PDB file of C-alpha atoms in Angstrom:
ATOM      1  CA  UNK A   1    -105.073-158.450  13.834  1.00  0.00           C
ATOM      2  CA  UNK A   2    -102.931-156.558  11.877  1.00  0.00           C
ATOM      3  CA  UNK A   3    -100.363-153.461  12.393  1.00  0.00           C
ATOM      4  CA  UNK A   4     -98.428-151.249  10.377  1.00  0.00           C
ATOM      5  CA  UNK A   5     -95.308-153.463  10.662  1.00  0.00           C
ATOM      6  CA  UNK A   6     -96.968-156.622   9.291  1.00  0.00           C
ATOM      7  CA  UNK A   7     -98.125-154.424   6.349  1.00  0.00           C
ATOM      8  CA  UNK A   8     -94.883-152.951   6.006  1.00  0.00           C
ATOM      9  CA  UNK A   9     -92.676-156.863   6.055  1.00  0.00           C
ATOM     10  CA  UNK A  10     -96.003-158.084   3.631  1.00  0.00           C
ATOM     11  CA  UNK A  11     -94.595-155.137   1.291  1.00  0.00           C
ATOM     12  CA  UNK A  12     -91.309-156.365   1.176  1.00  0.00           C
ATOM     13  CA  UNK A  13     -91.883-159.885   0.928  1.00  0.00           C
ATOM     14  CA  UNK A  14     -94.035-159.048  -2.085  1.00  0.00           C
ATOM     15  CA  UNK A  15     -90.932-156.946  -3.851  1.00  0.00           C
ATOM     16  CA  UNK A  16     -88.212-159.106  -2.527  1.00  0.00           C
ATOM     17  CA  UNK A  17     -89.650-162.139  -3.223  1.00  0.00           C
ATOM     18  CA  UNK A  18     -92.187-162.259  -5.401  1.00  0.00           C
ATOM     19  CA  UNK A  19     -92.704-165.770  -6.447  1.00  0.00           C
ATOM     20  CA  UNK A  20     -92.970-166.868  -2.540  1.00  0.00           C
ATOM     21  CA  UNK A  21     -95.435-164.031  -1.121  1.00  0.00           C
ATOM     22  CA  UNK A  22     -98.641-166.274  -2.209  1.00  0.00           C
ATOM     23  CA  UNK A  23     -97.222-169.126   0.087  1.00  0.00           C
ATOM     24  CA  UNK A  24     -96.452-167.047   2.210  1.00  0.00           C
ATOM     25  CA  UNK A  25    -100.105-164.706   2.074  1.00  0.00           C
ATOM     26  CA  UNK A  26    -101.294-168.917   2.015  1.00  0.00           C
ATOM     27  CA  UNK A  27     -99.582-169.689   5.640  1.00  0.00           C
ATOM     28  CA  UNK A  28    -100.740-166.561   7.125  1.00  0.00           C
ATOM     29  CA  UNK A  29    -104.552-167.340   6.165  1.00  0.00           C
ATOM     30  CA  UNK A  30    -103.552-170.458   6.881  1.00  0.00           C
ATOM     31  CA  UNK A  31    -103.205-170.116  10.715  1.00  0.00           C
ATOM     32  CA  UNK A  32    -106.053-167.186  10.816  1.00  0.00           C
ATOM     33  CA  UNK A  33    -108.544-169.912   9.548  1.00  0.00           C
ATOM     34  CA  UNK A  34    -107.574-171.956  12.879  1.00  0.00           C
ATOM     35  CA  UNK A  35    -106.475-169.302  15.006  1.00  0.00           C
ATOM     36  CA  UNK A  36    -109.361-166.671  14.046  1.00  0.00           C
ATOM     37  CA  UNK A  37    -108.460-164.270  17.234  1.00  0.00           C
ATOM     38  CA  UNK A  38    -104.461-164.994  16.687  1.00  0.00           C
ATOM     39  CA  UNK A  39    -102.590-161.760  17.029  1.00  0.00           C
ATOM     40  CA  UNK A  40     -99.079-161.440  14.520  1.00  0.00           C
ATOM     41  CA  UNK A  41     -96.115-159.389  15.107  1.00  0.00           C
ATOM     42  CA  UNK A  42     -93.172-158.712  13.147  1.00  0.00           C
ATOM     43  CA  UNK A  43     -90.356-160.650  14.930  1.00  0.00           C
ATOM     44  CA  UNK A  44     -86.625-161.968  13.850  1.00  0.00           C
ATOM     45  CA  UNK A  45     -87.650-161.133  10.577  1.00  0.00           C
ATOM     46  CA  UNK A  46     -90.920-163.013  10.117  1.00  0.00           C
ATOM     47  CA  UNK A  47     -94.602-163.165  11.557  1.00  0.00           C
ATOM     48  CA  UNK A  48     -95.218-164.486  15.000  1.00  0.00           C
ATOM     49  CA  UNK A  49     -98.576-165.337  15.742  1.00  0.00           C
ATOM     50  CA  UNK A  50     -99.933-165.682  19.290  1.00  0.00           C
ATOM     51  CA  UNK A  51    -103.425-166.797  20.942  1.00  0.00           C
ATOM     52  CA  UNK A  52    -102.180-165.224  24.052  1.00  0.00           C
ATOM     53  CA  UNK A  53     -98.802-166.660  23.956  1.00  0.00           C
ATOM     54  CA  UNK A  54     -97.180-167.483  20.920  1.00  0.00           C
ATOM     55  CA  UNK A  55     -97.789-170.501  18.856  1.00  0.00           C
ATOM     56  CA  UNK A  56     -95.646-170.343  15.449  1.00  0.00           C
ATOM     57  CA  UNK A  57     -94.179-168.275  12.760  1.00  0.00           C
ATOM     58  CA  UNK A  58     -93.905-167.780   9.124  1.00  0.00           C
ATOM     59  CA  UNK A  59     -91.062-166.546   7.615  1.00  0.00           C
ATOM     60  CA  UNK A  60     -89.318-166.295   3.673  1.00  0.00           C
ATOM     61  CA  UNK A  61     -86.487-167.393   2.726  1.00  0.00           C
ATOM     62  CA  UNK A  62     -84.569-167.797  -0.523  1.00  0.00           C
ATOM     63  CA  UNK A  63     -86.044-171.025  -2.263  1.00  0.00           C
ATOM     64  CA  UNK A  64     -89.078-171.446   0.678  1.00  0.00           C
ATOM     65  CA  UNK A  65     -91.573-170.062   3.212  1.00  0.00           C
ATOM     66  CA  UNK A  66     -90.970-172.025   6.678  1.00  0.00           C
ATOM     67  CA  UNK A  67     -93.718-172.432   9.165  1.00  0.00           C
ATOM     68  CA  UNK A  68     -92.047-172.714  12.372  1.00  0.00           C
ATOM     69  CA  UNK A  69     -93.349-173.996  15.643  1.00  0.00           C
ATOM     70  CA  UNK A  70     -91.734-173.293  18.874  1.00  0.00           C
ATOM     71  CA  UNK A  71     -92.746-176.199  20.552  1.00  0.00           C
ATOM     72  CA  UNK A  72     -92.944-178.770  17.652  1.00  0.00           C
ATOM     73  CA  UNK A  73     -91.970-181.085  19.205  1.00  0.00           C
ATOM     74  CA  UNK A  74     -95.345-181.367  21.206  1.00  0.00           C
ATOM     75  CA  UNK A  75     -97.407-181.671  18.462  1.00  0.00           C
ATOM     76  CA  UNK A  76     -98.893-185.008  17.165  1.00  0.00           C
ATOM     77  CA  UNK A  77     -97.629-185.219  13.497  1.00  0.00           C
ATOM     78  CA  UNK A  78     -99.546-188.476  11.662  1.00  0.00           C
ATOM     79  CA  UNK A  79     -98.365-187.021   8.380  1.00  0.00           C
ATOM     80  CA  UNK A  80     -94.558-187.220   8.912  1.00  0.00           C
ATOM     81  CA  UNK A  81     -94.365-183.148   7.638  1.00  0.00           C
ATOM     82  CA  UNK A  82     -92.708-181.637  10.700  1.00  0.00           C
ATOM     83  CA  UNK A  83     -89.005-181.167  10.054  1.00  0.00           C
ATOM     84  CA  UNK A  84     -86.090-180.480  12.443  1.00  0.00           C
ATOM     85  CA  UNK A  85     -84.478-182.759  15.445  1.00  0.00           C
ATOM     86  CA  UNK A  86     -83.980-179.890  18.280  1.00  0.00           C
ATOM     87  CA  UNK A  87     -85.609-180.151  21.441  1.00  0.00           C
ATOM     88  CA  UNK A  88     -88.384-178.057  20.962  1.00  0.00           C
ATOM     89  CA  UNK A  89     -88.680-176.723  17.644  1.00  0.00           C
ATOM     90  CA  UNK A  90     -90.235-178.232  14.473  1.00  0.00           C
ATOM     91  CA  UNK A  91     -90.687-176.817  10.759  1.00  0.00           C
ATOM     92  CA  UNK A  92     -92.595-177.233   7.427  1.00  0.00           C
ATOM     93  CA  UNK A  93     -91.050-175.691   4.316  1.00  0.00           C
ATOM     94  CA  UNK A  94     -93.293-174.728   2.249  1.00  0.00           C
ATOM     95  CA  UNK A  95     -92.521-174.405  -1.730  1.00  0.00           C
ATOM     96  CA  UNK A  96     -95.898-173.616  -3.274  1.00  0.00           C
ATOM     97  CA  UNK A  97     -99.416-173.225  -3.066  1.00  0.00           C
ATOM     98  CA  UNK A  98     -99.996-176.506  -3.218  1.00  0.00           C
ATOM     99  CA  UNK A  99     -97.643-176.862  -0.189  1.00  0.00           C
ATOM    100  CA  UNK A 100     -99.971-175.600   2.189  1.00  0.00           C
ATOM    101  CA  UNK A 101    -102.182-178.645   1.394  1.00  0.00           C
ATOM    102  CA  UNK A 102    -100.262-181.370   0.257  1.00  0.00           C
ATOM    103  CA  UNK A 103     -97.844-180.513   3.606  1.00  0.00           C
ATOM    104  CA  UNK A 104    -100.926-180.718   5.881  1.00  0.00           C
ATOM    105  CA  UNK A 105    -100.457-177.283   7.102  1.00  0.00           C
ATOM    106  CA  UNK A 106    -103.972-176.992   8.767  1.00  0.00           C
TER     107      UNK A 106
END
């Protein structure tokens, strides 16, 4: 599901950073190719996707798209991609297309 908000932060992402909105478009289908009845909202400057509650986030940066997971820390990671040592949270930066493979994103 989509609203006028994630349209509008897709815009931006696409003029502000150009070279990272495929990643990031890649993420996004990314978790809708798991997650096919995951809702996204425009939060903190990102999208937060939820399936009710919510699950993770993608968000651009500078040099990288981050896929962010509230409760990382939870999840069984046999590829050694998750990044962070907080409590709860865990991350994978993702640099290019290839990334979202290569990183194990699914």
């Amino acid at each position: 599901m989509s609203d006028g908000k994630v349209e509008r932060l897709l815009d931006d992402w696409r003029l502000t950073h150009a070279s990272l909105h495929p990643v990031a478009e890649a993420a996004r289908a990314a978790v809708h190719a798991v997650a096919h009845d995951a809702t996204e909202r425009v939060m903190s400057g990102g999208l937060l996707f939820g399936a009710p509650d919510p699950f993770c986030g993608v968000f651009v940066y500078t040099a990288h798209v981050t896929m962010e997971f509230g409760r990382g820390a939870e999840l069984r990671d046999p590829h050694r991609v998750l990044e962070g040592g907080g409590k709860f949270r865990r991350h994978i930066k993702l640099r290019t297309l290839d990334d979202i493979a290569t990183r194990h994103l699914r």
